[in-house]
Coordinates of C-alpha atoms and ligand atoms in Angstrom, one line a residue:
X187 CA 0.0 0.0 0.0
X188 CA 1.2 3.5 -0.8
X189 CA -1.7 5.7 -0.6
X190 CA -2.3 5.4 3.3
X191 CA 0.7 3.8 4.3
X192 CA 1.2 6.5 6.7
X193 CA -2.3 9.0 8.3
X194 CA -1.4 12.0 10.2
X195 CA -4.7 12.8 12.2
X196 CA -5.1 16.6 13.1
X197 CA -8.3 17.7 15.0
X198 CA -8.4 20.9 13.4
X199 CA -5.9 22.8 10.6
X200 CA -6.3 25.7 8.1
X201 CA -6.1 23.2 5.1
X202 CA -4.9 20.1 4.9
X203 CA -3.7 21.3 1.4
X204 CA -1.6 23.9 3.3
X205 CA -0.1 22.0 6.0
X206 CA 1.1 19.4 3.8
X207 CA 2.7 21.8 1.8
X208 CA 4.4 22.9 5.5
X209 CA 5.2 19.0 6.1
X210 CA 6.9 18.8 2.9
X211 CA 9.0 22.0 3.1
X212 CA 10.2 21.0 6.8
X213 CA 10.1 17.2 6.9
X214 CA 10.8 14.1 5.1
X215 CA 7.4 12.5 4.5
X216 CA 6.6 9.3 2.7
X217 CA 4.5 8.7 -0.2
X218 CA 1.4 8.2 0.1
X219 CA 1.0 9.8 3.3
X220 CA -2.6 11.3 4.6
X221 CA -3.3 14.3 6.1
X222 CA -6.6 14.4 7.4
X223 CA -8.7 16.6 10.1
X224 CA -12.2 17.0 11.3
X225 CA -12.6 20.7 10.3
X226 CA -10.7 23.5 8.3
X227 CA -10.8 27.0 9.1
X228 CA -9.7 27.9 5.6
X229 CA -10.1 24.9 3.7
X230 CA -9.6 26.1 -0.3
X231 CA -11.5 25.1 -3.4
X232 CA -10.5 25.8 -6.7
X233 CA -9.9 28.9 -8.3
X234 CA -10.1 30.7 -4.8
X235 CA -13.0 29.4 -3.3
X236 CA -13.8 28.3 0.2
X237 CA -14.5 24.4 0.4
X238 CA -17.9 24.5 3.3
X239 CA -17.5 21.2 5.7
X240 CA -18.9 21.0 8.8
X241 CA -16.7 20.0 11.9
X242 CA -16.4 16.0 12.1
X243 CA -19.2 15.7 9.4
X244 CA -16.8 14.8 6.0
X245 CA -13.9 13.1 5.2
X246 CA -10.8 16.3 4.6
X247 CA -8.3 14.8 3.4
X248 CA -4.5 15.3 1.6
X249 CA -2.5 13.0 0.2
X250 CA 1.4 13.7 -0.6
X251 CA 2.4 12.2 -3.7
X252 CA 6.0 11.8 -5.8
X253 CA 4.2 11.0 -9.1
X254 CA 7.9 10.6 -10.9
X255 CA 6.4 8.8 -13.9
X256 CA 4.4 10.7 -14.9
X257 CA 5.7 13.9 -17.0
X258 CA 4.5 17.3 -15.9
X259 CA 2.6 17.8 -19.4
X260 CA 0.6 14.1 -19.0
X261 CA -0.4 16.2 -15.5
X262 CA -3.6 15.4 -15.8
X263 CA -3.7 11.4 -15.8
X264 CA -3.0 12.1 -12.0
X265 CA -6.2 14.2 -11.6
X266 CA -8.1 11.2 -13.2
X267 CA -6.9 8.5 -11.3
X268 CA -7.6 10.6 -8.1
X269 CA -11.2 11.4 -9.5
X270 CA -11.8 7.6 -10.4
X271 CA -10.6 6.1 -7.0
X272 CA -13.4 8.8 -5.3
X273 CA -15.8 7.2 -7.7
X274 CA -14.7 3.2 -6.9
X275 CA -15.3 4.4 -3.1
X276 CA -18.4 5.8 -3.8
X277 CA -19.5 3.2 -6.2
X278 CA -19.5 0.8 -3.1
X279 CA -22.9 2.7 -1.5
X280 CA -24.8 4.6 -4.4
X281 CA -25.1 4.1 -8.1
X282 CA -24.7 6.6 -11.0
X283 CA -21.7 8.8 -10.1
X284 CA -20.0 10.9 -12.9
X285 CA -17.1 13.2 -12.9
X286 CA -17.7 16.9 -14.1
X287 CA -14.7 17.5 -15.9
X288 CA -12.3 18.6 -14.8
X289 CA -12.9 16.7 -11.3
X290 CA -15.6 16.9 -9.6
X291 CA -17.3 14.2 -8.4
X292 CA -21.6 14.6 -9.0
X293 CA -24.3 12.4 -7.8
X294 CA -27.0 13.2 -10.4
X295 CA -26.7 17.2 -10.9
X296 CA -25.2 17.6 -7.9
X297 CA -21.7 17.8 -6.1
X298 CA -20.4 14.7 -3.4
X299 CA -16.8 15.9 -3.6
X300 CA -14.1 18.5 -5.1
X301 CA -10.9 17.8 -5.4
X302 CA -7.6 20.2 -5.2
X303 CA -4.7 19.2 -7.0
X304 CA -1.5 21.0 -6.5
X305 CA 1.6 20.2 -8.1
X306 CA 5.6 21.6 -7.5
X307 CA 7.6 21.4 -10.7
X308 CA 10.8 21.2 -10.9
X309 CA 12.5 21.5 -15.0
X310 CA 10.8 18.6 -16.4
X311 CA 9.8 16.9 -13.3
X312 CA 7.0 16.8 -11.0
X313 CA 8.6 16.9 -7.3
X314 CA 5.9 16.5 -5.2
X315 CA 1.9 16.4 -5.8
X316 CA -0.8 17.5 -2.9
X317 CA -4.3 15.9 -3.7
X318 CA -6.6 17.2 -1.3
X319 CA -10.0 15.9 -1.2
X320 CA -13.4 17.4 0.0
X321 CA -15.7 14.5 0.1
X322 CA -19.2 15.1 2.0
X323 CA -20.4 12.2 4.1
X324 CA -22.5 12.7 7.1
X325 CA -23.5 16.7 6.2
X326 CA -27.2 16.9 6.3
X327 CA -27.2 20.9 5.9
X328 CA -25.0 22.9 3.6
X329 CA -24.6 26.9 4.5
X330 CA -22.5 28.3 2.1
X331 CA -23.8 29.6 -1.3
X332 CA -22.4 26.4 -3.1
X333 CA -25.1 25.8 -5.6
X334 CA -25.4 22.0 -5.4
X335 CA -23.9 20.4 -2.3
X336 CA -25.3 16.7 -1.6
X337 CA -23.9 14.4 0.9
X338 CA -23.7 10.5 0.9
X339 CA -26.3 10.5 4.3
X340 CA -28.4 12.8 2.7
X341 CA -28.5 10.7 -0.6
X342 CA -28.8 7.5 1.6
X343 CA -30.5 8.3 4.6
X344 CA -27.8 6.6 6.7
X345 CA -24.8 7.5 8.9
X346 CA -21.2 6.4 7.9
X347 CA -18.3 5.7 10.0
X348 CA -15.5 8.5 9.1
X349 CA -12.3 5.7 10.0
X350 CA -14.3 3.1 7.6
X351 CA -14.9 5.5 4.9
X352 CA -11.1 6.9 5.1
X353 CA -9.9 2.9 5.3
X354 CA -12.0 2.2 2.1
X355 CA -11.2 5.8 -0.1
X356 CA -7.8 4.9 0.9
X357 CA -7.5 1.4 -0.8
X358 CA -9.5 2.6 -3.3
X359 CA -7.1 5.8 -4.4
X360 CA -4.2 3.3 -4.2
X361 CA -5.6 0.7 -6.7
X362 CA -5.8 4.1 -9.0
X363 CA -2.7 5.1 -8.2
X364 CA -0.7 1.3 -9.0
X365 CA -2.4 1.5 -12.5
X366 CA -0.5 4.9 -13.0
X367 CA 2.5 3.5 -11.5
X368 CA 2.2 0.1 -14.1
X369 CA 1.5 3.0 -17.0
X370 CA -1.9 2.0 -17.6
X371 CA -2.6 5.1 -19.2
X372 CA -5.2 4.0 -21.6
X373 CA -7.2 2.5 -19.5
X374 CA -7.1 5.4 -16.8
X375 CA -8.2 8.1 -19.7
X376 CA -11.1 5.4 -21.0
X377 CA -12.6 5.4 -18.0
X378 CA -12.3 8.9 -17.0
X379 CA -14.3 9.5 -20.1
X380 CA -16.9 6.9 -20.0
X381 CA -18.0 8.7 -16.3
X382 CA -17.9 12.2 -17.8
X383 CA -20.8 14.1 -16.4
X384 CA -23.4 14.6 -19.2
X385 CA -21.1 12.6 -21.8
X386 CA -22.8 12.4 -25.2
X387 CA -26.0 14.3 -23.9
X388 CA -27.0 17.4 -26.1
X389 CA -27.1 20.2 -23.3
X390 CA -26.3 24.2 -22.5
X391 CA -22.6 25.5 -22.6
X392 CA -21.6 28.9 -22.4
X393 CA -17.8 30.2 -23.6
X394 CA -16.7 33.2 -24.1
X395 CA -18.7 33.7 -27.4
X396 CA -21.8 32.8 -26.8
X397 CA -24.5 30.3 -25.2
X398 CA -25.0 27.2 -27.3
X399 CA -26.3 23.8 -27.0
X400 CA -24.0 20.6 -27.2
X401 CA -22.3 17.2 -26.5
X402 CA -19.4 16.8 -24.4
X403 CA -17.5 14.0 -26.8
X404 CA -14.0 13.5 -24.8
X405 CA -10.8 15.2 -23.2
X406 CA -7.7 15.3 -25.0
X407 CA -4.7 14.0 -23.8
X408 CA -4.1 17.2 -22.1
X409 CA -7.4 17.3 -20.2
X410 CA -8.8 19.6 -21.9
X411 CA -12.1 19.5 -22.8
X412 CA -13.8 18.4 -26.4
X413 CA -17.6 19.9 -27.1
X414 CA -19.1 18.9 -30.3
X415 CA -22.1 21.4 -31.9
X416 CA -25.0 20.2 -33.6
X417 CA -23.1 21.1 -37.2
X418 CA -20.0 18.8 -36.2
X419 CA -17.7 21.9 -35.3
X420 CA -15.6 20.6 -32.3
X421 CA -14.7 23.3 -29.4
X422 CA -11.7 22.6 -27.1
X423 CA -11.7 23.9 -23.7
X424 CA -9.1 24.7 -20.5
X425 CA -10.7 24.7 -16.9
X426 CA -13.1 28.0 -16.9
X427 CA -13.0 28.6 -20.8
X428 CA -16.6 26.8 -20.6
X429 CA -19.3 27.1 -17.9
X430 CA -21.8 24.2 -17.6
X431 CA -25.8 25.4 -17.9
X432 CA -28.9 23.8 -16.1
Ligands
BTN1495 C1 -13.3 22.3 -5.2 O1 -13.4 23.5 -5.2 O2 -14.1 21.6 -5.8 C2 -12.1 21.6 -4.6 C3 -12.3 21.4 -3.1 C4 -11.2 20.7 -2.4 C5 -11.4 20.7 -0.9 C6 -10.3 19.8 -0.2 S1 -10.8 19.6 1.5 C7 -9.2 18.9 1.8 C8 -8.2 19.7 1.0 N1 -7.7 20.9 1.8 C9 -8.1 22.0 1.2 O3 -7.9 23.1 1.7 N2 -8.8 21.8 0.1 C10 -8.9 20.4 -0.2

């Protein structure tokens, strides 16, 4: 086992994101390692949001990575492996779970988990990789003005136990994470794409020029994202280029 070979437990922290960084900058610390905690006082979402999670409610977790196979342009197979091991844990209590590119993890139209991927580059190498996870378990009320939150008790009606569920999401991120290790590549970006979020359904998309209605078809191997229009055209998309529409 990599991926939890090692849990450092913190009753509270700013971000586990954050103080993992700390760890790495002042420690030596093992692959695989997890930093986890029952609440964060400034835990951070993407693009410079707050992620909401109620004290001892979710699972908060970051996981120190030395990804040296993979090179810093193929970034991106790393964020799929993460997003697919969320889904094999979640996969174990609910059905239909997709991934909204670029990684979020949805229950029907709504959001279970968000994930923070933050890599240090070093000339063509990755040096380290910090993989926090947000994933909602037990929260049955959500305060913030996320627009979709949803929890696995609120989508069950049950209450999980927190050391399970980290036990589990653990395995399950390091089953992921030996296929990236073995190079399985291929079979990493198939599946990522076969769990896209609206994949092959004609829906709303707004870019830059316009709003328009059409098909998510694929990523590249880049990540970025592939949007076909009813005349064929194909649009290709980084993170923000494209919001999704209701
Ligand atoms: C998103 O905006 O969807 C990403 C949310 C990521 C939240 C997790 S919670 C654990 C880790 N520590 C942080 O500060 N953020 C990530």
């Amino acid at each position: 086992m990599i991926i939890g070979s090692k849990l450092f437990y913190f009753e509270n922290l700013p971000s586990t994101n954050t103080h993992a960084a700390l760890l790495l900058k002042n420690s030596d610390i093992r692959e695989g390692t997890i930093i986890y905690t029952n609440y964060q006082s400034a835990g951070r979402g993407q693009i410079g949001n707050r992620w909401e999670s109620e004290d001892g409610s979710n699972l908060l977790i970051s996981i120190v990575l030395f990804p040296s196979m993979i090179n810093p342009l193929d970034q991106f197979l790393i964020s799929m492996a993460i997003s697919l091991g969320i889904c094999d844990f979640l996969k174990r209590f609910i059905p239909s779970i997709t991934i909204k590119w670029p990684n979020d993890i949805y229950v029907n139209n709504d959001k279970i988990a968000g994930i923070l991927i933050e890599h240090s580059i070093l000339g063509d190498k990755i040096e380290n990789t910090i993989a926090g996870i947000g994933l909602n378990i037990n929260q049955n009320e959500f305060l913030s003005n996320a627009p979709n939150p949803i929890s696995l008790s609120l989508l069950t009606g049950k209450n999980f136990d927190l050391n399970n569920c980290l036990q589990m999401l653990a395995a399950d991120l390091d089953n992921r994470y030996k296929q990236l290790i073995s190079e399985l590549f291929t079979q990493i970006r198939d599946e990522y794409i076969s769990r896209l979020y609206r994949l092959n359904k004609w829906c709303k998309y707004k870019d830059r020029n316009s709003i328009y209605t059409g098909r998510i078809i694929s990523v590249t191997e880049y990540g970025r994202l592939l949007i076909e229009r009813p005349g064929g055209e194909i649009s290709e998309y980084s993170f923000k280029e494209v919001d999704f529409i209701l």
